[in-house]
């Protein structure tokens, strides 16, 4: 069964497909991020609302610059690309690949925050309620059984991003600011734009079934507020250099998540 996907218009949480390397020049920026909808995560500042804290000002500002002018007329700096003549046709296998790669990356994040060498700095991010690896396992098993699809191996998008996270962690505590940029963007984008993807895919592919990936125990807004507060507390003690390290990881965070989301809009290079 195939269905016409509306994902390509605005539901990619981070951006367009990335290359395998996690380095990119400034001149390559415009050619790479054209369909990001992480504005669902870093929403425009509300009128009359004072934005305070490292996340709402500096980290958000770095993310907004990576949006197109259509997505954020006042803050976007990336030129819009022409839309494809026909939308991509998303399949159950596409979605399963997306779930498998997503789980692999979440497993990497969950392993890193539990590393003894990262304690006590990353201890507040253990068992926060945002963890997604276990719910994803249930969803993957459901997709395999319900639609008679062979479970795919983790693709190159998921492998490369998870490896990038572990490479950052291997540097030790000095790389925590860079890691936290990825942690914040990856987890929080899923709670916003990611949920829109889930609703769209449920409607198009799953007879409106909501996967466990899009369910959280307790009040999600309270969980997010607690985690955001923990990040702000950490950032309050960072030097200017450490804050810049975190901000400068934004491009890679967009690219990492964007590669995985590409399965939903025609990315076919990530799996064997």
mmCIF file of C-alpha atoms in Angstrom:
data_model
loop_
_atom_site.group_PDB
_atom_site.id
_atom_site.type_symbol
_atom_site.label_atom_id
_atom_site.label_comp_id
_atom_site.label_asym_id
_atom_site.label_seq_id
_atom_site.Cartn_x
_atom_site.Cartn_y
_atom_site.Cartn_z
ATOM 1 C CA UNK A 1 0.000 0.000 0.000
ATOM 2 C CA UNK A 2 1.304 3.455 -0.898
ATOM 3 C CA UNK A 3 -0.036 6.830 0.117
ATOM 4 C CA UNK A 4 0.743 10.368 -0.953
ATOM 5 C CA UNK A 5 2.734 11.970 1.850
ATOM 6 C CA UNK A 6 2.334 15.606 2.858
ATOM 7 C CA UNK A 7 5.482 15.363 4.944
ATOM 8 C CA UNK A 8 7.715 17.111 2.439
ATOM 9 C CA UNK A 9 5.798 20.367 2.700
ATOM 10 C CA UNK A 10 6.436 21.161 6.341
ATOM 11 C CA UNK A 11 6.804 18.142 8.579
ATOM 12 C CA UNK A 12 10.508 17.379 8.451
ATOM 13 C CA UNK A 13 11.447 18.327 11.976
ATOM 14 C CA UNK A 14 15.033 19.326 11.271
ATOM 15 C CA UNK A 15 15.938 19.690 7.639
ATOM 16 C CA UNK A 16 16.726 18.211 4.294
ATOM 17 C CA UNK A 17 18.811 15.018 3.928
ATOM 18 C CA UNK A 18 22.377 15.410 5.096
ATOM 19 C CA UNK A 19 25.607 14.095 3.756
ATOM 20 C CA UNK A 20 27.381 11.405 5.756
ATOM 21 C CA UNK A 21 30.156 13.682 6.982
ATOM 22 C CA UNK A 22 29.393 15.866 9.976
ATOM 23 C CA UNK A 23 31.232 18.909 8.731
ATOM 24 C CA UNK A 24 29.754 21.550 6.489
ATOM 25 C CA UNK A 25 30.971 24.893 5.182
ATOM 26 C CA UNK A 26 29.022 28.105 5.504
ATOM 27 C CA UNK A 27 28.616 28.223 1.730
ATOM 28 C CA UNK A 28 26.909 24.812 1.781
ATOM 29 C CA UNK A 29 24.249 25.870 4.279
ATOM 30 C CA UNK A 30 21.686 27.124 1.782
ATOM 31 C CA UNK A 31 21.925 24.022 -0.398
ATOM 32 C CA UNK A 32 21.287 21.711 2.498
ATOM 33 C CA UNK A 33 18.537 23.087 4.718
ATOM 34 C CA UNK A 34 15.505 23.950 2.647
ATOM 35 C CA UNK A 35 12.534 22.125 4.151
ATOM 36 C CA UNK A 36 13.222 22.327 7.860
ATOM 37 C CA UNK A 37 10.240 22.648 10.130
ATOM 38 C CA UNK A 38 12.036 22.793 13.416
ATOM 39 C CA UNK A 39 10.162 26.059 13.768
ATOM 40 C CA UNK A 40 7.694 23.692 15.381
ATOM 41 C CA UNK A 41 10.307 23.341 18.092
ATOM 42 C CA UNK A 42 11.851 26.813 18.099
ATOM 43 C CA UNK A 43 8.638 28.765 17.589
ATOM 44 C CA UNK A 44 8.788 32.485 16.814
ATOM 45 C CA UNK A 45 8.838 34.653 19.899
ATOM 46 C CA UNK A 46 5.379 35.710 20.980
ATOM 47 C CA UNK A 47 4.408 39.358 20.822
ATOM 48 C CA UNK A 48 5.040 40.984 24.169
ATOM 49 C CA UNK A 49 6.728 37.874 25.565
ATOM 50 C CA UNK A 50 10.171 38.436 27.043
ATOM 51 C CA UNK A 51 12.532 35.642 26.021
ATOM 52 C CA UNK A 52 15.066 34.870 28.730
ATOM 53 C CA UNK A 53 17.562 32.134 29.399
ATOM 54 C CA UNK A 54 20.183 30.525 27.187
ATOM 55 C CA UNK A 55 17.761 28.217 25.356
ATOM 56 C CA UNK A 56 15.136 30.834 24.499
ATOM 57 C CA UNK A 57 17.645 33.412 23.346
ATOM 58 C CA UNK A 58 20.969 32.149 22.060
ATOM 59 C CA UNK A 59 20.207 28.516 21.215
ATOM 60 C CA UNK A 60 16.866 29.372 19.677
ATOM 61 C CA UNK A 61 18.451 32.200 17.717
ATOM 62 C CA UNK A 62 20.980 29.852 16.160
ATOM 63 C CA UNK A 63 18.175 27.498 15.115
ATOM 64 C CA UNK A 64 15.981 30.207 13.637
ATOM 65 C CA UNK A 65 18.777 31.346 11.342
ATOM 66 C CA UNK A 66 18.656 27.919 9.706
ATOM 67 C CA UNK A 67 15.020 28.345 8.714
ATOM 68 C CA UNK A 68 13.909 29.543 5.308
ATOM 69 C CA UNK A 69 12.375 32.957 4.845
ATOM 70 C CA UNK A 70 9.002 31.326 4.177
ATOM 71 C CA UNK A 71 9.151 29.471 7.484
ATOM 72 C CA UNK A 72 10.298 32.486 9.457
ATOM 73 C CA UNK A 73 10.071 35.750 7.477
ATOM 74 C CA UNK A 74 11.657 37.834 10.233
ATOM 75 C CA UNK A 75 14.442 35.498 11.331
ATOM 76 C CA UNK A 76 14.998 32.923 8.577
ATOM 77 C CA UNK A 77 18.182 33.342 6.555
ATOM 78 C CA UNK A 78 18.012 30.368 4.173
ATOM 79 C CA UNK A 79 16.522 30.828 0.717
ATOM 80 C CA UNK A 80 13.510 28.698 -0.170
ATOM 81 C CA UNK A 81 13.877 25.928 -2.721
ATOM 82 C CA UNK A 82 11.237 25.182 -5.345
ATOM 83 C CA UNK A 83 8.770 22.515 -4.266
ATOM 84 C CA UNK A 84 8.822 19.219 -6.200
ATOM 85 C CA UNK A 85 6.246 18.874 -8.958
ATOM 86 C CA UNK A 86 4.736 15.832 -7.280
ATOM 87 C CA UNK A 87 4.878 14.877 -3.582
ATOM 88 C CA UNK A 88 6.738 11.724 -2.648
ATOM 89 C CA UNK A 89 4.795 8.524 -2.042
ATOM 90 C CA UNK A 90 5.593 7.275 1.476
ATOM 91 C CA UNK A 91 5.404 3.536 2.216
ATOM 92 C CA UNK A 92 5.184 1.418 5.364
ATOM 93 C CA UNK A 93 8.796 0.398 4.798
ATOM 94 C CA UNK A 94 9.881 4.042 4.626
ATOM 95 C CA UNK A 95 8.229 4.664 7.967
ATOM 96 C CA UNK A 96 9.736 1.539 9.507
ATOM 97 C CA UNK A 97 13.217 2.626 8.417
ATOM 98 C CA UNK A 98 12.582 5.988 10.023
ATOM 99 C CA UNK A 99 11.572 4.293 13.292
ATOM 100 C CA UNK A 100 14.565 1.918 13.286
ATOM 101 C CA UNK A 101 17.083 4.698 12.705
ATOM 102 C CA UNK A 102 15.365 6.930 15.256
ATOM 103 C CA UNK A 103 15.615 4.217 17.895
ATOM 104 C CA UNK A 104 19.315 3.725 17.205
ATOM 105 C CA UNK A 105 20.000 7.402 17.828
ATOM 106 C CA UNK A 106 17.868 7.531 20.981
ATOM 107 C CA UNK A 107 19.748 4.506 22.301
ATOM 108 C CA UNK A 108 23.002 6.396 21.822
ATOM 109 C CA UNK A 109 21.669 9.406 23.727
ATOM 110 C CA UNK A 110 20.377 7.216 26.543
ATOM 111 C CA UNK A 111 23.677 5.357 26.823
ATOM 112 C CA UNK A 112 25.676 8.587 26.947
ATOM 113 C CA UNK A 113 23.681 10.242 29.740
ATOM 114 C CA UNK A 114 24.182 7.056 31.772
ATOM 115 C CA UNK A 115 27.962 6.981 31.261
ATOM 116 C CA UNK A 116 29.819 7.009 34.552
ATOM 117 C CA UNK A 117 32.346 9.419 33.107
ATOM 118 C CA UNK A 118 29.587 11.967 32.454
ATOM 119 C CA UNK A 119 28.308 11.960 36.032
ATOM 120 C CA UNK A 120 27.145 14.055 37.822
ATOM 121 C CA UNK A 121 26.744 16.632 35.033
ATOM 122 C CA UNK A 122 24.415 14.481 32.899
ATOM 123 C CA UNK A 123 22.672 12.722 35.780
ATOM 124 C CA UNK A 124 19.622 15.048 35.588
ATOM 125 C CA UNK A 125 18.958 13.652 32.106
ATOM 126 C CA UNK A 126 18.599 10.023 33.199
ATOM 127 C CA UNK A 127 15.026 8.709 33.249
ATOM 128 C CA UNK A 128 13.473 12.087 32.525
ATOM 129 C CA UNK A 129 10.385 10.677 30.878
ATOM 130 C CA UNK A 130 11.474 11.787 27.404
ATOM 131 C CA UNK A 131 13.258 8.493 26.635
ATOM 132 C CA UNK A 132 12.082 6.902 23.391
ATOM 133 C CA UNK A 133 14.110 3.715 22.789
ATOM 134 C CA UNK A 134 11.731 1.323 24.571
ATOM 135 C CA UNK A 135 8.502 2.750 23.079
ATOM 136 C CA UNK A 136 10.117 2.563 19.641
ATOM 137 C CA UNK A 137 10.894 -1.128 20.101
ATOM 138 C CA UNK A 138 7.176 -1.813 20.606
ATOM 139 C CA UNK A 139 6.339 0.189 17.484
ATOM 140 C CA UNK A 140 8.954 -1.547 15.367
ATOM 141 C CA UNK A 141 7.664 -4.949 16.442
ATOM 142 C CA UNK A 142 4.118 -3.822 15.650
ATOM 143 C CA UNK A 143 5.043 -2.636 12.152
ATOM 144 C CA UNK A 144 6.946 -5.830 11.359
ATOM 145 C CA UNK A 145 4.074 -8.031 12.527
ATOM 146 C CA UNK A 146 1.104 -6.002 11.301
ATOM 147 C CA UNK A 147 2.426 -5.300 7.810
ATOM 148 C CA UNK A 148 4.567 -8.396 7.305
ATOM 149 C CA UNK A 149 7.755 -6.398 6.759
ATOM 150 C CA UNK A 150 11.231 -7.687 7.502
ATOM 151 C CA UNK A 151 12.932 -5.577 10.130
ATOM 152 C CA UNK A 152 15.587 -3.502 8.343
ATOM 153 C CA UNK A 153 19.070 -2.983 9.702
ATOM 154 C CA UNK A 154 19.949 0.458 10.984
ATOM 155 C CA UNK A 155 20.697 2.636 7.981
ATOM 156 C CA UNK A 156 23.669 4.891 7.349
ATOM 157 C CA UNK A 157 21.779 7.984 8.515
ATOM 158 C CA UNK A 158 21.112 6.486 11.947
ATOM 159 C CA UNK A 159 24.525 4.867 12.164
ATOM 160 C CA UNK A 160 26.385 8.061 11.319
ATOM 161 C CA UNK A 161 24.420 10.265 13.712
ATOM 162 C CA UNK A 162 24.677 7.812 16.614
ATOM 163 C CA UNK A 163 28.403 7.477 15.949
ATOM 164 C CA UNK A 164 28.723 11.248 15.922
ATOM 165 C CA UNK A 165 27.089 11.411 19.348
ATOM 166 C CA UNK A 166 29.428 8.745 20.733
ATOM 167 C CA UNK A 167 32.428 10.525 19.210
ATOM 168 C CA UNK A 168 31.403 13.697 21.016
ATOM 169 C CA UNK A 169 30.963 11.784 24.282
ATOM 170 C CA UNK A 170 34.389 10.175 23.878
ATOM 171 C CA UNK A 171 35.947 13.623 24.364
ATOM 172 C CA UNK A 172 34.726 13.582 27.959
ATOM 173 C CA UNK A 173 33.053 16.267 30.008
ATOM 174 C CA UNK A 174 34.653 19.089 28.042
ATOM 175 C CA UNK A 175 32.319 18.216 25.151
ATOM 176 C CA UNK A 176 29.108 18.273 27.207
ATOM 177 C CA UNK A 177 27.975 21.678 25.825
ATOM 178 C CA UNK A 178 28.185 20.332 22.266
ATOM 179 C CA UNK A 179 26.351 17.164 23.276
ATOM 180 C CA UNK A 180 23.579 19.120 24.971
ATOM 181 C CA UNK A 181 22.861 21.027 21.776
ATOM 182 C CA UNK A 182 22.083 17.733 20.063
ATOM 183 C CA UNK A 183 20.189 16.391 23.062
ATOM 184 C CA UNK A 184 17.931 19.426 23.279
ATOM 185 C CA UNK A 185 17.231 19.703 19.573
ATOM 186 C CA UNK A 186 16.631 15.986 19.023
ATOM 187 C CA UNK A 187 14.353 15.351 21.997
ATOM 188 C CA UNK A 188 12.403 18.584 21.930
ATOM 189 C CA UNK A 189 11.846 18.594 18.172
ATOM 190 C CA UNK A 190 10.162 15.215 18.521
ATOM 191 C CA UNK A 191 7.758 16.550 21.145
ATOM 192 C CA UNK A 192 6.662 19.269 18.725
ATOM 193 C CA UNK A 193 7.084 18.731 14.985
ATOM 194 C CA UNK A 194 7.662 15.036 15.535
ATOM 195 C CA UNK A 195 4.165 14.633 16.923
ATOM 196 C CA UNK A 196 2.767 16.241 13.773
ATOM 197 C CA UNK A 197 4.653 13.686 11.723
ATOM 198 C CA UNK A 198 3.153 10.948 13.878
ATOM 199 C CA UNK A 199 -0.396 12.203 13.316
ATOM 200 C CA UNK A 200 0.138 12.478 9.575
ATOM 201 C CA UNK A 201 1.628 8.994 9.295
ATOM 202 C CA UNK A 202 -1.097 7.526 11.506
ATOM 203 C CA UNK A 203 -3.718 8.934 9.177
ATOM 204 C CA UNK A 204 -1.990 7.926 5.969
ATOM 205 C CA UNK A 205 -0.499 4.552 6.879
ATOM 206 C CA UNK A 206 -1.792 3.149 10.157
ATOM 207 C CA UNK A 207 -5.563 3.595 10.082
ATOM 208 C CA UNK A 208 -5.120 6.442 12.612
ATOM 209 C CA UNK A 209 -3.300 4.268 15.158
ATOM 210 C CA UNK A 210 -1.049 6.326 17.459
ATOM 211 C CA UNK A 211 2.307 4.662 17.977
ATOM 212 C CA UNK A 212 4.008 4.464 21.368
ATOM 213 C CA UNK A 213 6.699 6.763 19.994
ATOM 214 C CA UNK A 214 4.210 9.599 20.328
ATOM 215 C CA UNK A 215 2.987 8.803 23.845
ATOM 216 C CA UNK A 216 4.536 9.953 27.112
ATOM 217 C CA UNK A 217 3.724 9.106 30.709
ATOM 218 C CA UNK A 218 2.412 12.015 32.745
ATOM 219 C CA UNK A 219 2.162 15.635 31.655
ATOM 220 C CA UNK A 220 4.526 16.137 28.718
ATOM 221 C CA UNK A 221 4.699 19.900 29.216
ATOM 222 C CA UNK A 222 5.808 19.398 32.823
ATOM 223 C CA UNK A 223 8.440 16.874 31.750
ATOM 224 C CA UNK A 224 9.752 19.266 29.102
ATOM 225 C CA UNK A 225 9.832 22.148 31.577
ATOM 226 C CA UNK A 226 11.848 20.087 34.046
ATOM 227 C CA UNK A 227 14.368 19.013 31.412
ATOM 228 C CA UNK A 228 14.626 22.519 30.009
ATOM 229 C CA UNK A 229 15.244 23.828 33.524
ATOM 230 C CA UNK A 230 18.048 21.319 34.005
ATOM 231 C CA UNK A 231 19.685 22.490 30.786
ATOM 232 C CA UNK A 232 19.359 26.126 31.816
ATOM 233 C CA UNK A 233 20.905 25.382 35.213
ATOM 234 C CA UNK A 234 23.827 23.716 33.494
ATOM 235 C CA UNK A 235 24.266 26.508 30.951
ATOM 236 C CA UNK A 236 24.266 29.137 33.700
ATOM 237 C CA UNK A 237 27.660 27.822 34.788
ATOM 238 C CA UNK A 238 29.160 27.636 31.301
ATOM 239 C CA UNK A 239 31.848 29.991 30.116
ATOM 240 C CA UNK A 240 31.343 32.048 26.968
ATOM 241 C CA UNK A 241 33.440 29.495 25.088
ATOM 242 C CA UNK A 242 31.261 26.616 26.295
ATOM 243 C CA UNK A 243 28.066 28.421 25.308
ATOM 244 C CA UNK A 244 29.498 29.029 21.863
ATOM 245 C CA UNK A 245 30.403 25.336 21.622
ATOM 246 C CA UNK A 246 26.767 24.464 22.280
ATOM 247 C CA UNK A 247 25.410 27.014 19.803
ATOM 248 C CA UNK A 248 27.846 25.935 17.103
ATOM 249 C CA UNK A 249 26.480 22.384 17.252
ATOM 250 C CA UNK A 250 23.105 23.513 15.888
ATOM 251 C CA UNK A 251 23.920 22.876 12.229
ATOM 252 C CA UNK A 252 25.027 19.324 12.940
ATOM 253 C CA UNK A 253 21.923 18.735 15.044
ATOM 254 C CA UNK A 254 19.712 19.810 12.138
ATOM 255 C CA UNK A 255 21.650 17.623 9.744
ATOM 256 C CA UNK A 256 21.562 14.573 11.991
ATOM 257 C CA UNK A 257 17.820 14.659 12.518
ATOM 258 C CA UNK A 258 17.150 15.742 8.957
ATOM 259 C CA UNK A 259 18.877 12.708 7.479
ATOM 260 C CA UNK A 260 16.661 10.329 9.438
ATOM 261 C CA UNK A 261 13.495 12.258 8.615
ATOM 262 C CA UNK A 262 14.452 12.039 4.947
ATOM 263 C CA UNK A 263 13.056 8.497 4.776
ATOM 264 C CA UNK A 264 9.588 10.021 4.946
ATOM 265 C CA UNK A 265 10.121 12.172 1.881
ATOM 266 C CA UNK A 266 12.123 9.947 -0.403
ATOM 267 C CA UNK A 267 15.560 9.532 1.176
ATOM 268 C CA UNK A 268 16.658 6.113 -0.026
ATOM 269 C CA UNK A 269 20.387 6.074 0.684
ATOM 270 C CA UNK A 270 20.260 5.361 4.384
ATOM 271 C CA UNK A 271 19.542 1.613 4.426
ATOM 272 C CA UNK A 272 21.158 -1.404 2.906
#
